[in-house]
PDB file of C-alpha atoms in Angstrom:
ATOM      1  CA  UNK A 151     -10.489   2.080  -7.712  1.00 89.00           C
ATOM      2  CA  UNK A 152     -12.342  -1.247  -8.760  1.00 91.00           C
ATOM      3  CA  UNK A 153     -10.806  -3.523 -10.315  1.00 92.00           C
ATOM      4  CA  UNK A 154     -13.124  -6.435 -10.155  1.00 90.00           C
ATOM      5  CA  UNK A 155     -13.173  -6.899 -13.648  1.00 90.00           C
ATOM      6  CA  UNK A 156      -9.538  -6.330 -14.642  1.00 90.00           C
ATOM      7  CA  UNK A 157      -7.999  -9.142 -16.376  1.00 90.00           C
ATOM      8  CA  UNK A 158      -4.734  -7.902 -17.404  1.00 93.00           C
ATOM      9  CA  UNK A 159      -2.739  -9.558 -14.043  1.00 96.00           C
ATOM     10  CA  UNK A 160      -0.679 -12.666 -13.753  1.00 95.00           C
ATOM     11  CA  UNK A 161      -1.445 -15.665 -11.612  1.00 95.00           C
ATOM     12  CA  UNK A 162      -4.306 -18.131 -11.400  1.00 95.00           C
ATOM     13  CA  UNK A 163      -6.985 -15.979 -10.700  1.00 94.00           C
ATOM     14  CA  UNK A 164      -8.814 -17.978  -8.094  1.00 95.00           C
ATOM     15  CA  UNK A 165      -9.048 -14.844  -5.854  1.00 96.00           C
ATOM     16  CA  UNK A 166      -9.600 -11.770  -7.634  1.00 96.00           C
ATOM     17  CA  UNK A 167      -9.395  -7.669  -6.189  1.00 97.00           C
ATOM     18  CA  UNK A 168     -12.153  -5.770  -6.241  1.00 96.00           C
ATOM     19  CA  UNK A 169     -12.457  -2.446  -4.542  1.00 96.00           C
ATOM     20  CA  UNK A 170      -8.963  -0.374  -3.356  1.00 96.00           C
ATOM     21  CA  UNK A 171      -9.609   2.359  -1.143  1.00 94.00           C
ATOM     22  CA  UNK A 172      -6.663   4.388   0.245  1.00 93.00           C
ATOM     23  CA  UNK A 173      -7.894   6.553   3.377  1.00 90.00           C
ATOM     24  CA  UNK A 174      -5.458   9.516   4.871  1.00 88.00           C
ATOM     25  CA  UNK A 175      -6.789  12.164   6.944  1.00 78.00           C
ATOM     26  CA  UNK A 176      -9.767  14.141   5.187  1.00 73.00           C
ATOM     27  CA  UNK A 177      -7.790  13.791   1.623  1.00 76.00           C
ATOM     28  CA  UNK A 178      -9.728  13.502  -1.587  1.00 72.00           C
ATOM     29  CA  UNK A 179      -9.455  10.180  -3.262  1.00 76.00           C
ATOM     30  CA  UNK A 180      -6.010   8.889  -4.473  1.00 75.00           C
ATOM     31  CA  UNK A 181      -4.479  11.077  -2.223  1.00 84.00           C
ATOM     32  CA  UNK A 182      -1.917  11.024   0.721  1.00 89.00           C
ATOM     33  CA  UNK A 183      -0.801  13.051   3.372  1.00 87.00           C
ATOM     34  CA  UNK A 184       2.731  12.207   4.066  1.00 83.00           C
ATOM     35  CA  UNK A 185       2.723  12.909   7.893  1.00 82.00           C
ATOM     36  CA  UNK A 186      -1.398  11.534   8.738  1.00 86.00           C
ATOM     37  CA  UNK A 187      -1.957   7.906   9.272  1.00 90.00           C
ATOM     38  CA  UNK A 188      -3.010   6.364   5.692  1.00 92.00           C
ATOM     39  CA  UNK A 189      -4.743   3.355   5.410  1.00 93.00           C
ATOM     40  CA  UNK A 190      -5.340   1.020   2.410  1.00 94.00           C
ATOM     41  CA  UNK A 191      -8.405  -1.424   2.203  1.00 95.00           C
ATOM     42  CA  UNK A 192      -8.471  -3.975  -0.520  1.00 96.00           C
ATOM     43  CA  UNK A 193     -11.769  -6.003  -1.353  1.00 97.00           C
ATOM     44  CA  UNK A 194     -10.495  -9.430  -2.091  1.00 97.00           C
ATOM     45  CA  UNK A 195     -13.481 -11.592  -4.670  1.00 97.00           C
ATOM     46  CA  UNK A 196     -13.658 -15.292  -3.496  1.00 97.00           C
ATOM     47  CA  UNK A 197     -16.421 -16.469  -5.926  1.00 93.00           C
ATOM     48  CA  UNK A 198     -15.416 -20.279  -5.646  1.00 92.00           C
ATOM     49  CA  UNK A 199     -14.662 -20.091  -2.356  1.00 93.00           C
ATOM     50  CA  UNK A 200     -11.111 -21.195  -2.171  1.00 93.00           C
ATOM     51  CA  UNK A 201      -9.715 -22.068   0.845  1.00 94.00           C
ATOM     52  CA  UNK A 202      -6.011 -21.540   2.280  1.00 94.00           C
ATOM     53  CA  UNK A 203      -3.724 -19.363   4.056  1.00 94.00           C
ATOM     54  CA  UNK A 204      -3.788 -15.724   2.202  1.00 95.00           C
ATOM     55  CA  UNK A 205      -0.852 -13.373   1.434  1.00 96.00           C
ATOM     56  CA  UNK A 206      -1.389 -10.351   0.796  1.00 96.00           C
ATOM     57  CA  UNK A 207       1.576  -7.646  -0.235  1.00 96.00           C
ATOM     58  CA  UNK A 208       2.453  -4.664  -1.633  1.00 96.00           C
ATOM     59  CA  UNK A 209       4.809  -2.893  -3.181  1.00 96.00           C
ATOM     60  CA  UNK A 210       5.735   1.280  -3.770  1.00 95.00           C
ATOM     61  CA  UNK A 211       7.105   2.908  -6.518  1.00 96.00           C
ATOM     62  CA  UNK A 212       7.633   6.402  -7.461  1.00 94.00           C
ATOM     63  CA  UNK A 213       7.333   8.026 -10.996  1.00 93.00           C
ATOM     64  CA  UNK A 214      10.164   7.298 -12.311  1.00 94.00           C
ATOM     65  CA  UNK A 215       9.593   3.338 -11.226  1.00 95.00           C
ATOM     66  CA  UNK A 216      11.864   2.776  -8.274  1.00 94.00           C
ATOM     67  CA  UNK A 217      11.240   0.432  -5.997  1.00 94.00           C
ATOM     68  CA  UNK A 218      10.691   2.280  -2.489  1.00 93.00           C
ATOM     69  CA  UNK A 219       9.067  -0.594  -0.252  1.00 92.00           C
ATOM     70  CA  UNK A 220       7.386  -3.727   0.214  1.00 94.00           C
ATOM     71  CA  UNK A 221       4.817  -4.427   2.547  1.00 94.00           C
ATOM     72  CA  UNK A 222       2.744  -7.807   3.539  1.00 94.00           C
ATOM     73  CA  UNK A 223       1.268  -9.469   6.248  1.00 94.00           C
ATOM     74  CA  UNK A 224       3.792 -12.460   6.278  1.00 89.00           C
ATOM     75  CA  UNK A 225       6.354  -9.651   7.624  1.00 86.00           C
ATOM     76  CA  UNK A 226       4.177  -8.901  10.256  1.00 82.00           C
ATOM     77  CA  UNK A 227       3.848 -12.542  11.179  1.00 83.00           C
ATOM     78  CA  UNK A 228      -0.372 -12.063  10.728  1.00 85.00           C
ATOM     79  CA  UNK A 229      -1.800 -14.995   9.396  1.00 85.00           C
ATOM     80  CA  UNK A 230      -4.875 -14.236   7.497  1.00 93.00           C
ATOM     81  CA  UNK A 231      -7.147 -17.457   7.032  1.00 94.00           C
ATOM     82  CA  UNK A 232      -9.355 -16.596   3.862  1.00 95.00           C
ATOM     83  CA  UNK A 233     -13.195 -16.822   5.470  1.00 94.00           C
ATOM     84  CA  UNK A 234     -16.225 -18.502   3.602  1.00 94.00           C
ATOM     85  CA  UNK A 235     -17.278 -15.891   1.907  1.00 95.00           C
ATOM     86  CA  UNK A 236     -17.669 -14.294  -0.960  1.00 96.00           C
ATOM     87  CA  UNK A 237     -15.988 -11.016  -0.107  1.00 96.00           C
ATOM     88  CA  UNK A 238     -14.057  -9.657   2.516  1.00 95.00           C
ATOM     89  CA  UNK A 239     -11.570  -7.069   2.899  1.00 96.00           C
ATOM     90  CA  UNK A 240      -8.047  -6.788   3.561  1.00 96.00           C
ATOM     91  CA  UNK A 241      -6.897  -3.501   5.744  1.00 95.00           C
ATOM     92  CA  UNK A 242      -3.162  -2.528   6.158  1.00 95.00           C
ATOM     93  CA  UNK A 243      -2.873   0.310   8.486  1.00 94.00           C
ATOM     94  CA  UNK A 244       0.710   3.251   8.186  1.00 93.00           C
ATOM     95  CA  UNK A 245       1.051   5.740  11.442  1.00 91.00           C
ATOM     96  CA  UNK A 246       2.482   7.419   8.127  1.00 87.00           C
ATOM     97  CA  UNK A 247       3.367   7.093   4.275  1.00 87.00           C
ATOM     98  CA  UNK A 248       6.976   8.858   4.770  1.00 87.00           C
ATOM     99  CA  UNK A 249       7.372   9.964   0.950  1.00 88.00           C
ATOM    100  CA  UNK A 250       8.442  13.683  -0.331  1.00 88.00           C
ATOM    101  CA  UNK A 251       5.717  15.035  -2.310  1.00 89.00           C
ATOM    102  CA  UNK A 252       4.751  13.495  -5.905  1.00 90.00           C
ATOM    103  CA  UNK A 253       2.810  10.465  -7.708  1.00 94.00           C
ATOM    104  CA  UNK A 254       3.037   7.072  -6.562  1.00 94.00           C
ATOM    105  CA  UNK A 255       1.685   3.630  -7.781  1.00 96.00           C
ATOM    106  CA  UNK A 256       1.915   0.215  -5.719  1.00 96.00           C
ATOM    107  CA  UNK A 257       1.287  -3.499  -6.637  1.00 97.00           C
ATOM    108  CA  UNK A 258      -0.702  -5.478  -5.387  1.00 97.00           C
ATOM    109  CA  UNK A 259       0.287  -9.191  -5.048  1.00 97.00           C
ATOM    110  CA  UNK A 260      -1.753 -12.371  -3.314  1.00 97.00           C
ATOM    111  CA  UNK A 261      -0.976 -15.824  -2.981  1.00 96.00           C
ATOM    112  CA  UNK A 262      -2.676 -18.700  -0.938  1.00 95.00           C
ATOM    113  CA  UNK A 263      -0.180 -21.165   0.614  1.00 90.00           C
ATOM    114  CA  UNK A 264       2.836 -19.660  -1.358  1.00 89.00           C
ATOM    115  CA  UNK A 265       1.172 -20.090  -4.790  1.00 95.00           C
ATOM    116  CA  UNK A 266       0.962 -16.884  -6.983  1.00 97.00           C
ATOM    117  CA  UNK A 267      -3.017 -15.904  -7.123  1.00 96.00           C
ATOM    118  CA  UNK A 268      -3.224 -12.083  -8.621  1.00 97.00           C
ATOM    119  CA  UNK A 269      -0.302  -9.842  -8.896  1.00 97.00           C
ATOM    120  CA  UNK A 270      -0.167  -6.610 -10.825  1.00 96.00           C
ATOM    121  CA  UNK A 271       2.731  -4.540 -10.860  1.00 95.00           C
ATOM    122  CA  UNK A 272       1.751  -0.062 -10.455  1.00 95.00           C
ATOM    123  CA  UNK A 273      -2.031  -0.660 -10.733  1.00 94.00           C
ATOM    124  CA  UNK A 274      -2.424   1.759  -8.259  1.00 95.00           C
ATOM    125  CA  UNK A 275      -1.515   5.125  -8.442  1.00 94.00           C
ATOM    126  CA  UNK A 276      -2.015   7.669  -5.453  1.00 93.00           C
ATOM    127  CA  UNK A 277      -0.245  11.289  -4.911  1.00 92.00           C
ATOM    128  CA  UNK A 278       1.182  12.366  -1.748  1.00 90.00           C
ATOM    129  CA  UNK A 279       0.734  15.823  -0.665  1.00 85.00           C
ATOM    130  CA  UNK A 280       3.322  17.365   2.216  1.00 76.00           C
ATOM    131  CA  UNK A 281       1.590  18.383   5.467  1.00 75.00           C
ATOM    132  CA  UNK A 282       5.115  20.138   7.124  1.00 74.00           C
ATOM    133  CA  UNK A 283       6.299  16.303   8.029  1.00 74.00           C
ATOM    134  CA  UNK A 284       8.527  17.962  10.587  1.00 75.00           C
ATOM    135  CA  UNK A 285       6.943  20.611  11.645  1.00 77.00           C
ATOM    136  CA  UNK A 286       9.014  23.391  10.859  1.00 79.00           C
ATOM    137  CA  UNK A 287       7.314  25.388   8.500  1.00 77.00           C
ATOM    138  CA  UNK A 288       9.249  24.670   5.657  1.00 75.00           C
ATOM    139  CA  UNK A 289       8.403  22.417   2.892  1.00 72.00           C
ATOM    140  CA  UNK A 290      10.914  19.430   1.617  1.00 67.00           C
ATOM    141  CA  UNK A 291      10.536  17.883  -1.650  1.00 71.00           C
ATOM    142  CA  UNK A 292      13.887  16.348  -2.106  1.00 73.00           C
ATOM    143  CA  UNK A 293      14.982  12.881  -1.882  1.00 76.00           C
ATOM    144  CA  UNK A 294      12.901   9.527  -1.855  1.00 80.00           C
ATOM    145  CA  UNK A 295      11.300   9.576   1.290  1.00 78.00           C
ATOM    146  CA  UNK A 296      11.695  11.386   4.921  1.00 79.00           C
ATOM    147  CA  UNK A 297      12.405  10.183   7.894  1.00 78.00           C
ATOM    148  CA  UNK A 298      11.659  11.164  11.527  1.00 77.00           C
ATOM    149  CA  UNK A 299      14.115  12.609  13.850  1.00 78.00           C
ATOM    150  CA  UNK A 300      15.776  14.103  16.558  1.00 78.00           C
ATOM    151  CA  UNK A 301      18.201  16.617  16.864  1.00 76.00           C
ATOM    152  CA  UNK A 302      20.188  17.907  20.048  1.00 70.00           C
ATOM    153  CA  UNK A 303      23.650  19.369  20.891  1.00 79.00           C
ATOM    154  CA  UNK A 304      25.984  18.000  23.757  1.00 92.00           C
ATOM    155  CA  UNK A 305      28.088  20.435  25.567  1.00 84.00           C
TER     156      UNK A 305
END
């Protein structure tokens, strides 16, 4: 996806996204697969070369626009001073994207010392394929999302 020259967003504009690429496994672009590490690398445009502490965040939805998750590096506690350049990129690594099959979007949101810079709501819209998450041989497609675990019996 580039969106370098997308205008319709809200915030001051004084860092702009360029290119998004999401990465999982061997999967052809815009796709996921829900059990392989995904990653998501976001080109962030500095042509004035603004200065500041950078947030970067996003957030999940499914299809029929509920909100699944958030992510940002402020929960992670990684500061991310924006560097004199003109580019750079912004890489937020999952060991997994834990959704049941289906189409996705996220937003994409940055702000530079708590002051709203580019945010657009579902600009980016992905689908995640099912790669038997647990390992069973059988294929799950209901619910929002699946979760790892571990069953035993006590005696």
């Amino acid at each position: 996806y580039n969106l370098s020259e997308y205008d319709n967003f809200t915030g001051s504009g004084e860092l702009r996204v360029g290119a998004v690429e999401i990465h999982s496994l061997n999967s052809p672009k815009g796709y996921v697969i829900n059990n392989k590490p995904t990653s998501i690398k976001i080109e962030i445009l500095n042509p004035n070369n603004i200065q500041g502490k950078l947030e970067v965040a996003l957030g999940f939805r499914n299809k029929e626009h509920t909100y699944l998750h958030y992510s940002g590096n402020r929960l992670k506690r990684a500061q991310f001073v924006i560097p004199n350049k003109k580019s750079f990129f912004v890489v937020v690594d999952y060991p997994e994207l834990p959704f049941t099959p289906g189409d996705y979007t996220f937003s994409i949101e940055l702000m530079i010392d708590k002051q709203l810079i580019w945010y657009k709501s579902e600009i980016i819209k992905f689908h995640v394929d099912e790669m038997d998450y647990y390992e069973s041989g059988d294929s799950w497609n209901n619910g929002l999302f699946l979760i790892r675990q571990k069953w035993s019996i006590e005696y």
